[in-house]
CSV table of C-alpha atoms in Angstrom, one decimal:
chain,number,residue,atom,x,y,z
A,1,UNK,CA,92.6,54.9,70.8
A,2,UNK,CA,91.1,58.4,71.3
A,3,UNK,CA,93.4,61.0,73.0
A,4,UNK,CA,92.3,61.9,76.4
A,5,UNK,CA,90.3,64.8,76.1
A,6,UNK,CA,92.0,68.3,77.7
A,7,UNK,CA,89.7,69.3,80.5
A,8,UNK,CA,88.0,72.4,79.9
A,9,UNK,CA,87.2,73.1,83.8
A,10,UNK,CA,91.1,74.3,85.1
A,11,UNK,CA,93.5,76.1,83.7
A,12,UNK,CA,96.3,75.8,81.4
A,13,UNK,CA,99.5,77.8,81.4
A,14,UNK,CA,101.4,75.7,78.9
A,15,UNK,CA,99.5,77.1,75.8
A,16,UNK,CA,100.0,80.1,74.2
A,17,UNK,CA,97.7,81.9,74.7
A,18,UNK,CA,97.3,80.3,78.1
A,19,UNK,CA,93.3,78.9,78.7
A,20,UNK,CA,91.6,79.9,81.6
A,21,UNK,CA,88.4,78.9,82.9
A,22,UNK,CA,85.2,81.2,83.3
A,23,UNK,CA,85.7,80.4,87.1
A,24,UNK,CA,89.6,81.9,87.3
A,25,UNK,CA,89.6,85.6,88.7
A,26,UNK,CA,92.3,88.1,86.9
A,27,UNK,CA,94.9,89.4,89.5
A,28,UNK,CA,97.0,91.3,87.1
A,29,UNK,CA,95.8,94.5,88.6
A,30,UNK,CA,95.9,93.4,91.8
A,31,UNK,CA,99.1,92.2,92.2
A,32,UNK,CA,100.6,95.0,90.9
A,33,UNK,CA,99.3,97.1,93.2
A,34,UNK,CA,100.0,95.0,96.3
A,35,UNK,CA,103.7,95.1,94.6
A,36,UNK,CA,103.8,98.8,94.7
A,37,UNK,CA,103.0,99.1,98.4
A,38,UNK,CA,105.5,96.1,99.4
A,39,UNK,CA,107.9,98.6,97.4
A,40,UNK,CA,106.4,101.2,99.4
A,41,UNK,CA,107.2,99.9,102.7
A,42,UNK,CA,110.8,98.3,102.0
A,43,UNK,CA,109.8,94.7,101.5
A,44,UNK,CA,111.0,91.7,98.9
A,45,UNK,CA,108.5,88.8,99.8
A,46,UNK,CA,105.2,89.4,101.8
A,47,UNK,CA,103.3,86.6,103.4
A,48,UNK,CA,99.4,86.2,102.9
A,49,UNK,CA,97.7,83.7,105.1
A,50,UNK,CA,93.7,82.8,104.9
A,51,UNK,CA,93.0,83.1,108.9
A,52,UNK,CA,91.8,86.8,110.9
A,53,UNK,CA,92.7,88.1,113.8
A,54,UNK,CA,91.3,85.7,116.4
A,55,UNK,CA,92.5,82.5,114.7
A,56,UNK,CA,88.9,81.8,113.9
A,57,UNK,CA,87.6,78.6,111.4
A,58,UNK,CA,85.3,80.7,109.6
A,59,UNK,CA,86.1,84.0,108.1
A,60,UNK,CA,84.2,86.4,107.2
A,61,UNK,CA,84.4,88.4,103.5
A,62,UNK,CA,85.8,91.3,104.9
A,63,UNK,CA,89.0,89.1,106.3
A,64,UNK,CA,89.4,87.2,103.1
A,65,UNK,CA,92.4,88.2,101.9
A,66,UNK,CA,93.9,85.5,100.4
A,67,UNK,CA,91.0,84.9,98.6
A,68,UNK,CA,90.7,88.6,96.9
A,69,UNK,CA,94.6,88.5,96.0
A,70,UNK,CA,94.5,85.2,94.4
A,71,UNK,CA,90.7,84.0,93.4
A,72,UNK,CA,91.4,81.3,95.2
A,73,UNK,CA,88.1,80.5,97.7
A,74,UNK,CA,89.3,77.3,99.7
A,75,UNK,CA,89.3,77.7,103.2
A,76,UNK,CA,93.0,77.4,104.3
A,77,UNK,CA,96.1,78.3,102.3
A,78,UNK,CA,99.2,80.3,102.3
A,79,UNK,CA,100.0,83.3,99.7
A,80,UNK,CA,103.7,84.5,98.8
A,81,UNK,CA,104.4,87.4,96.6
A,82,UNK,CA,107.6,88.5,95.3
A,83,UNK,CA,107.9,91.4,92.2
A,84,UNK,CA,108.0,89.1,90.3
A,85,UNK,CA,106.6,86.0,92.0
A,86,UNK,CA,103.4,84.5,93.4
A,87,UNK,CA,102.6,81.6,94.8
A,88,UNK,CA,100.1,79.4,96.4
A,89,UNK,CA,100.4,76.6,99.1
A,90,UNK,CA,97.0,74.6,99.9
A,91,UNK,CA,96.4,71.0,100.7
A,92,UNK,CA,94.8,67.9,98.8
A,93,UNK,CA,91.1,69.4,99.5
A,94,UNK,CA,91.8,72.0,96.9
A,95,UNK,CA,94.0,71.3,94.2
A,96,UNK,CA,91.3,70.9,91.7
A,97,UNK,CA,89.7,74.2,92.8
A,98,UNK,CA,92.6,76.1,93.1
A,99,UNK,CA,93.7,75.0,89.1
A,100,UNK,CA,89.9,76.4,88.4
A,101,UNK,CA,90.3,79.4,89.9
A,102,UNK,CA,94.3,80.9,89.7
A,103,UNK,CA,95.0,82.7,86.9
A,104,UNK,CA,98.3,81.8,85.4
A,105,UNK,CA,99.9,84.6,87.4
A,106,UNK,CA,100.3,81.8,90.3
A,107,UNK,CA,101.9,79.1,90.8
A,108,UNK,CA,100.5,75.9,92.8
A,109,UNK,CA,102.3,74.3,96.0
A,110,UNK,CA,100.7,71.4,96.8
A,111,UNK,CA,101.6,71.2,100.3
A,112,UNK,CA,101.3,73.7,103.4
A,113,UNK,CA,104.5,73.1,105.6
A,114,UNK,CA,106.1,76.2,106.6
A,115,UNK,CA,109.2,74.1,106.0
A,116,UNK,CA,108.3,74.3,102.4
A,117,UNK,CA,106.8,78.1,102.3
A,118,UNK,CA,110.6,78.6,103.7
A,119,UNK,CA,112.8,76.5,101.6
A,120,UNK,CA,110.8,79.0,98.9
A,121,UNK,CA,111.2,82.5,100.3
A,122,UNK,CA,115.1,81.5,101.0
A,123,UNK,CA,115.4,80.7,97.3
A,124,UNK,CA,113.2,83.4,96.1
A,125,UNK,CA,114.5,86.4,98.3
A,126,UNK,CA,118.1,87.9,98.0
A,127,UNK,CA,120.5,87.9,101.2
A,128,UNK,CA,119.5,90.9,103.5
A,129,UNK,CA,116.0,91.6,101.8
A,130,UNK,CA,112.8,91.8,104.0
A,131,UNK,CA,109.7,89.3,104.4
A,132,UNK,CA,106.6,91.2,105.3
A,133,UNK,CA,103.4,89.9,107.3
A,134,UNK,CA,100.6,91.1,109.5
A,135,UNK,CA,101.9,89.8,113.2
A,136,UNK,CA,97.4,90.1,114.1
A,137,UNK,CA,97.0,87.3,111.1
A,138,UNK,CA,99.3,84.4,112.9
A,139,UNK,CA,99.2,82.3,115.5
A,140,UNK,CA,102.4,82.4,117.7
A,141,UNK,CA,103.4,78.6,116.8
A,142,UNK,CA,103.4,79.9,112.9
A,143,UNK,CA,105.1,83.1,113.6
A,144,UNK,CA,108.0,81.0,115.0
A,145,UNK,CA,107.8,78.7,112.8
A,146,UNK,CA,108.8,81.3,110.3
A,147,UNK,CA,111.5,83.1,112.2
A,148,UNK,CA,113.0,78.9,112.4
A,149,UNK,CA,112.7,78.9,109.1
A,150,UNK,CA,114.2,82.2,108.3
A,151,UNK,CA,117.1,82.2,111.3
A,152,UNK,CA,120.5,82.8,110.0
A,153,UNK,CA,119.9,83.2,106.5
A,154,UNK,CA,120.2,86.9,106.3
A,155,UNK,CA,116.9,87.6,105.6
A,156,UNK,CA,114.6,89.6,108.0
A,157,UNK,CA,111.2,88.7,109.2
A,158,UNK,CA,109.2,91.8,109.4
A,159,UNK,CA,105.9,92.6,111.2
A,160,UNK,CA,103.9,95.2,109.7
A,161,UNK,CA,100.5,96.9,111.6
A,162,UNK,CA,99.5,98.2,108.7
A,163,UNK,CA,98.1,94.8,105.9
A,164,UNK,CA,99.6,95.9,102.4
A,165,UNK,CA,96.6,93.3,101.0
A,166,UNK,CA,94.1,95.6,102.7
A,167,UNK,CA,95.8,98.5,101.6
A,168,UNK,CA,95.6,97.3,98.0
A,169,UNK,CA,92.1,96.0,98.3
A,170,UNK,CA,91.4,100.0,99.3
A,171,UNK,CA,87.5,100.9,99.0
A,172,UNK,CA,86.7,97.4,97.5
A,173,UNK,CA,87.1,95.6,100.6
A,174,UNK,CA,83.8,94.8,102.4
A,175,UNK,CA,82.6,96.9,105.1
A,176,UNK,CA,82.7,95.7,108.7
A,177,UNK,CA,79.4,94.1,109.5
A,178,UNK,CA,76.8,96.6,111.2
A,179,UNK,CA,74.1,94.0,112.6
A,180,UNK,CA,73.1,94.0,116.2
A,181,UNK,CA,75.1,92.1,118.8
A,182,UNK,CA,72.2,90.3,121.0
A,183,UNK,CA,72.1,88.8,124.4
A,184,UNK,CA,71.1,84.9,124.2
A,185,UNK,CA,67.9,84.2,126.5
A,186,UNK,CA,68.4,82.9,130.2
A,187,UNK,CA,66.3,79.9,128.7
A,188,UNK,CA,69.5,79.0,126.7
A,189,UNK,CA,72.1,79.2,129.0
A,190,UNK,CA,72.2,77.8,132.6
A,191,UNK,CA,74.4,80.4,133.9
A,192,UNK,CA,74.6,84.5,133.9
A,193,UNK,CA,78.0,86.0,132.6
A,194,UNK,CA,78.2,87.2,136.4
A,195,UNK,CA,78.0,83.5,137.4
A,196,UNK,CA,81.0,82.9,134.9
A,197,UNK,CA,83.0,85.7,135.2
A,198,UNK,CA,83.0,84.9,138.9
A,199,UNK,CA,83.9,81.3,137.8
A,200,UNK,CA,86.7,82.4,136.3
A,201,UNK,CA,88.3,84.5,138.5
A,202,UNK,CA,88.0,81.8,140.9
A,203,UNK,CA,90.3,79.9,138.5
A,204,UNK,CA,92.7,82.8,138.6
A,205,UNK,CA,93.2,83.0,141.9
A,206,UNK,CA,93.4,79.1,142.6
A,207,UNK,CA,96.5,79.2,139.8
A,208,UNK,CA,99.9,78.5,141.2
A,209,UNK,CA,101.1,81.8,139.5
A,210,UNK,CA,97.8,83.4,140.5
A,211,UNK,CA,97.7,85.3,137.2
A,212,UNK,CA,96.6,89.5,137.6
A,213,UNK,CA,94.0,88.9,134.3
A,214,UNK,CA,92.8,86.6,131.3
A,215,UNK,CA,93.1,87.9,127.7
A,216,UNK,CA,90.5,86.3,125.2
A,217,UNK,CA,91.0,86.4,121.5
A,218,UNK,CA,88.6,83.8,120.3
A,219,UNK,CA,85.5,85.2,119.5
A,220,UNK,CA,83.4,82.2,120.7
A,221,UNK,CA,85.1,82.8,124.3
A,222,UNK,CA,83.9,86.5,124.5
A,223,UNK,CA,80.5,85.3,123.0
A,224,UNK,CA,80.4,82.7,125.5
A,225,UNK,CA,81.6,84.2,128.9
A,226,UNK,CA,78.8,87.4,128.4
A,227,UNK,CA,76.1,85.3,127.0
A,228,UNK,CA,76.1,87.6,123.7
A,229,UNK,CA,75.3,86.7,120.1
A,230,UNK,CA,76.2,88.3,116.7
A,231,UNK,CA,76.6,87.2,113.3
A,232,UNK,CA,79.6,88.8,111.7
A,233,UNK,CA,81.1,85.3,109.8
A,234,UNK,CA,78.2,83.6,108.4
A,235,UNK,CA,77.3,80.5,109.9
A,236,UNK,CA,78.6,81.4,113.6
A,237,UNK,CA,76.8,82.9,115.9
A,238,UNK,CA,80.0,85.1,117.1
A,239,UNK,CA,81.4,88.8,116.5
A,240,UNK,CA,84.4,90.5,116.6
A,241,UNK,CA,85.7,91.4,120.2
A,242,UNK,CA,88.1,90.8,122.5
A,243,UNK,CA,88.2,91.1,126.3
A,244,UNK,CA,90.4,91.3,129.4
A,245,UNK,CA,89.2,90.0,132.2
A,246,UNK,CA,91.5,91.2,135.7
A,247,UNK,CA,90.5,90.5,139.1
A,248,UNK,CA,88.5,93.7,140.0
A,249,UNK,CA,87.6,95.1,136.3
A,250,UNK,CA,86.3,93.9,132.7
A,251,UNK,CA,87.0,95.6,129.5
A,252,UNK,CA,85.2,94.5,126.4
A,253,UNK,CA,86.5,95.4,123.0
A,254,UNK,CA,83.7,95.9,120.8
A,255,UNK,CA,82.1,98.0,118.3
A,256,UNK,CA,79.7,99.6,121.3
A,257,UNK,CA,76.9,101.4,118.9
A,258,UNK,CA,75.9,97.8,117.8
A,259,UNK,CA,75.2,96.1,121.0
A,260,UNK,CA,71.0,95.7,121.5
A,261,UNK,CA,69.8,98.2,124.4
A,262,UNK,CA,69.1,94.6,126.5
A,263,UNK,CA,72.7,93.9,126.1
A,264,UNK,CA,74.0,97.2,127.2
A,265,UNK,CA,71.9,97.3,129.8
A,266,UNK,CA,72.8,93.8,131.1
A,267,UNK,CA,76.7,94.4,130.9
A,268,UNK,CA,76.3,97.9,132.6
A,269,UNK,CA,74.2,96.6,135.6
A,270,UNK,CA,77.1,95.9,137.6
A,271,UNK,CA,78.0,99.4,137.6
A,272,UNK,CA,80.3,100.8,139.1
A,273,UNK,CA,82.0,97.4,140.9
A,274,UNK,CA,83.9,94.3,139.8
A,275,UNK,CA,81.0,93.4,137.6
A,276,UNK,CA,80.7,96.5,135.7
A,277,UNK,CA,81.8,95.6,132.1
A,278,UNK,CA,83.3,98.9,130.2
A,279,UNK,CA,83.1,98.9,127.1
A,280,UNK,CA,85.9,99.9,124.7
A,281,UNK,CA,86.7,100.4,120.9
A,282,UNK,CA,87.8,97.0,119.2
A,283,UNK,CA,90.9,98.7,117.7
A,284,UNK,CA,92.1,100.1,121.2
A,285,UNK,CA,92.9,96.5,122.5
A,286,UNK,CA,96.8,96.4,121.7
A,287,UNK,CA,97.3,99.9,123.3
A,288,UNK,CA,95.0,99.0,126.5
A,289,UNK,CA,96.9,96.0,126.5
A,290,UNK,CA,100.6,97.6,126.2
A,291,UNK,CA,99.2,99.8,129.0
A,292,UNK,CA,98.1,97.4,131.2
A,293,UNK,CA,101.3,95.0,131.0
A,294,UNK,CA,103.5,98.2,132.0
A,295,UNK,CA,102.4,97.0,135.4
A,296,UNK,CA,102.7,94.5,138.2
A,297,UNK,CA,100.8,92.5,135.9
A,298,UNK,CA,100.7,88.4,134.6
A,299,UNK,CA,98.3,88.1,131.8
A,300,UNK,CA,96.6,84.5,131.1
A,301,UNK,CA,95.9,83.7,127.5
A,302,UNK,CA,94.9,80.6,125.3
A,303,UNK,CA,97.9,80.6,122.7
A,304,UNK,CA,95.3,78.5,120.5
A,305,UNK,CA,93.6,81.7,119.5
A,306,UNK,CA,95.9,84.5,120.3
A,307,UNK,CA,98.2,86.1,117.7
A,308,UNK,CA,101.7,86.9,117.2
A,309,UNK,CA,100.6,90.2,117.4
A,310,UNK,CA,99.4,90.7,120.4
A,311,UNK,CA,101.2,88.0,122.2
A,312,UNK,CA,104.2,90.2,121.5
A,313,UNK,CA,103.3,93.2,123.4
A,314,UNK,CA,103.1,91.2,126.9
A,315,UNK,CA,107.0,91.0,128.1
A,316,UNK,CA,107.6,87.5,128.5
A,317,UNK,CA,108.0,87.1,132.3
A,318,UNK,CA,104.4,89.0,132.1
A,319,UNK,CA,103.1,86.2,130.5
A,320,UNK,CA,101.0,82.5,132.2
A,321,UNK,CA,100.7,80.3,128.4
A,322,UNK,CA,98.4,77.3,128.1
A,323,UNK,CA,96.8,76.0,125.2
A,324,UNK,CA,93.6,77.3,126.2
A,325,UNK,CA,92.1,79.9,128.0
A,326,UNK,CA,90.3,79.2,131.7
A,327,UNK,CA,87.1,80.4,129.4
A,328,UNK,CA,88.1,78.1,126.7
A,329,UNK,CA,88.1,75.4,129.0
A,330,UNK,CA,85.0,76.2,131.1
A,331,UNK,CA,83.0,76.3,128.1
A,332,UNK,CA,83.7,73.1,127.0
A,333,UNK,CA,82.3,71.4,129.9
A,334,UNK,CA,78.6,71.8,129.4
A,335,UNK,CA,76.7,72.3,132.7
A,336,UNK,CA,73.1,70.3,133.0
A,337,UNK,CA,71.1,72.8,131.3
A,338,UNK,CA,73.1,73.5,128.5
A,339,UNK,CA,73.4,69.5,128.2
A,340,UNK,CA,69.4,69.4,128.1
A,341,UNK,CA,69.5,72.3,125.3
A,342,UNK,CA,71.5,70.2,123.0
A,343,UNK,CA,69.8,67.3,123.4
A,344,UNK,CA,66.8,69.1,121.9
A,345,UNK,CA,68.4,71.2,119.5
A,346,UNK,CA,69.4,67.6,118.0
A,347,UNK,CA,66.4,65.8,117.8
A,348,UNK,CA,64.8,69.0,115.9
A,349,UNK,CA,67.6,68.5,113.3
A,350,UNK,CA,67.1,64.8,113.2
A,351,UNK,CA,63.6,65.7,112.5
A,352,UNK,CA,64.3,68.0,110.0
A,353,UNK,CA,66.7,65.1,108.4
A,354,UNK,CA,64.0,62.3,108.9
A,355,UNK,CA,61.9,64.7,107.2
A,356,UNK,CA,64.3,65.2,104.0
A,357,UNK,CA,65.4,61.3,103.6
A,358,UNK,CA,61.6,60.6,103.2
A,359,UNK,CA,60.9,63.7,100.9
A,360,UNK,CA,64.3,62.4,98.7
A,361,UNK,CA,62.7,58.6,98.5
A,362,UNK,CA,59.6,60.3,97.0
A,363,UNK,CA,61.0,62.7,94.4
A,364,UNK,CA,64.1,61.3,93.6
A,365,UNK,CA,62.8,58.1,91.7
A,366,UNK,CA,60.9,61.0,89.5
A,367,UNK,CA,64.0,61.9,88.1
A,368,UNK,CA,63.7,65.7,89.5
A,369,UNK,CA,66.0,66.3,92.3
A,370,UNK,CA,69.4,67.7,91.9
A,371,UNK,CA,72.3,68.6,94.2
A,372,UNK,CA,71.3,72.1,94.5
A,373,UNK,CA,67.8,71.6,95.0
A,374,UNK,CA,68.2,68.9,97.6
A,375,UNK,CA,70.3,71.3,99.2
A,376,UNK,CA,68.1,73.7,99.5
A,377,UNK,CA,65.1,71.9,101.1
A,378,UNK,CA,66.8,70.4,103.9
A,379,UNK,CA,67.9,74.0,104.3
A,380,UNK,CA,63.8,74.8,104.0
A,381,UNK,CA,63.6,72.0,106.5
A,382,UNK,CA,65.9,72.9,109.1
A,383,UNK,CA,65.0,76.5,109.0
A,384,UNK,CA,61.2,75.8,110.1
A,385,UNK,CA,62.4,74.1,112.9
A,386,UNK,CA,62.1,76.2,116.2
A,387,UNK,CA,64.6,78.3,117.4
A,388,UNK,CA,66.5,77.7,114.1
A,389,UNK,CA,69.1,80.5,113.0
A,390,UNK,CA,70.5,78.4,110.3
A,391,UNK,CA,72.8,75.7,109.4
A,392,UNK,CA,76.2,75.9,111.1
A,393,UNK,CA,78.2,75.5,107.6
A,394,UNK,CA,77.1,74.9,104.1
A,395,UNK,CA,75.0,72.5,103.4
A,396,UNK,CA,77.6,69.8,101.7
A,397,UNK,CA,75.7,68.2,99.1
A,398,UNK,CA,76.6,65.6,97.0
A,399,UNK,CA,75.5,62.4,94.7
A,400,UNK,CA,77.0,59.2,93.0
């Protein structure tokens, strides 16, 4: 019997030379210099994980650390590097992928407990050494799921403001996006923002602990609760903000020059008064917020979508925790029109579907229809529809 033939499509570290496939990125250069700044700022081990700041889904490039550091382009993993260590966790989905495109500088997990991450760095890393990580790149739950892990071992779990990824990735690292941030048409929505910010307040003062004001982190809670749009991680409709909402003010953390003159004006109308939205600079959120909690203060937040990072700044008897925010969970309960809305934005998709299922009974028969191509005419499809702005994730396409 013939030998089972070596597959060409991952890698192979076993051979000398080791083989790597065209689609595995060299990180030679750019784990050393991430190594230089760990040594830099006095840590042994630094933790790389593929979310941003506001626990989002979708990333965008400019947040896609894990990806630059290891080649590896699947949408949820966990990076470790040591001097002379690197490793990658990452679940079933990804295996294949990531053995096409890690260089033989990484090793492969194939799992993504923290328990596991752990059991590594308390193997890997000496008895009072430092693990590094970005406190604004983990939820709270995986922060202490960490500090679990690490508790008692002699090793210290240490947040660092400044990314060392980002400070390796230096010029190369994609600018921030610079598009406009829009207001959605009244057509769309059913509701002003004054309508809901009212709503929500109500909520805060009908709270047992009746809280002082609401943090949102998520960016589709900001997006939602001002009826604004932007397109800063490609296929959502969202962009990178955050907001605190008290009783008697609103300040919205955003890049300011990019909002439309219609948006401006809309969140400026209220002013001065309780609905008069100011607007501040997205970085100035943790010291507004460190501020703001030196007060009589109890701050409502969604721990869903808030990180480590910030969560940390509120004192803890400062702090009301739930799951989700009172915007989180007003948004999810669709009010008549936007019910109506949906409706109609489904039956233009199924008709952009019904469309494509006939158009692949016709061609594919002729023997010229591939993958790709099919992908890209129900993309075609979808995008004549009205009102489309695109598919909300890549078209998955796929045959036999």
């Amino acid at each position: 019997p013939q030998a089972p033939s070596t597959r060409n499509d991952i890698r192979n570290c076993s051979v000398d030379p080791p083989y790597l496939p065209p689609t595995a990125t060299n990180t030679t250069a750019r784990l050393a210099v991430l190594r230089d700044t760990m040594r830099t700022h006095g840590v042994h081990a630094y933790i790389v994980p593929s979310t941003d700041a506001h626990m989002s889904e979708y990333i965008s490039e400019r947040d896609a650390r894990l990806g630059w550091l290891t080649g590896f382009t699947g949408s949820a993993g966990t990076a470790v590097g040591t001097q002379d260590k690197a490793v990658l966790w990452t679940d079933s989905r990804y295996w294949t992928q990531a053995e096409r495109e890690l260089d033989c500088n990484w090793e492969l997990q194939r799992t993504t407990s923290i328990e596991s991450i752990g059991m590594w760095i308390l193997k890997a890393v000496p008895v009072g050494e430092k693990v590094g990580l970005d406190p604004f790149l983990f939820s709270i739950d995986a922060w202490n799921s960490y500090s679990r892990a690490l508790h008692g071992s002699g090793r210290t779990l240490l947040p660092l403001e400044t990314n060392l990824v980002d400070l390796a990735w230096g010029d190369q690292r994609p600018l921030p996006s610079s598009s406009e941030i829009y207001s959605l048409p009244a057509e769309f929505t059913g509701s002003s923002w004054q309508e809901k910010v009212a709503g929500i307040r109500q909520r805060m003062e009908q709270h047992v602990r009746h809280p002082t004001a609401v943090l949102l982190s998520g960016l589709e809670e900001t997006a939602w609760l001002f009826n604004l749009r932007g397109d800063d991680i490609p296929y959502n409709p969202v962009f990178y903000s955050y907001t605190l909402l008290t009783n008697t003010t609103i300040s919205l953390f955003v890049e300011g020059s990019r909002l439309s003159v219609a948006a401006r004006e809309s969140l400026r109308s209220g002013c001065p008064g309780p609905l008069c939205v100011e607007l501040q600079e997205y970085e100035q959120v943790s010291a507004h917020l460190r501020s703001y909690a030196q007060g009589n203060t109890t701050v409502w937040l969604g721990t869903e979508y808030t990180t480590y990072g910030l969560y940390s700044i509120i004192p803890q008897d400062k702090l009301l925790e739930e799951n989700y925010s009172p915007v989180m969970m007003a948004k999810a309960v669709k009010n008549a029109h936007e019910q109506k809305m949906l409706r109609a934005a489904h039956v233009r998709d199924a008709v952009a579907v019904i469309q494509y299922l006939l158009w692949l009974e016709k061609t594919v028969p002729q023997g010229q229809v591939d993958e790709f191509s099919a992908a890209q005419h129900i993309n075609a499809l979808r995008w004549a529809q009205e009102h489309s702005q695109g598919p909300s994730f890549q078209s998955i396409s796929a045959s036999g």
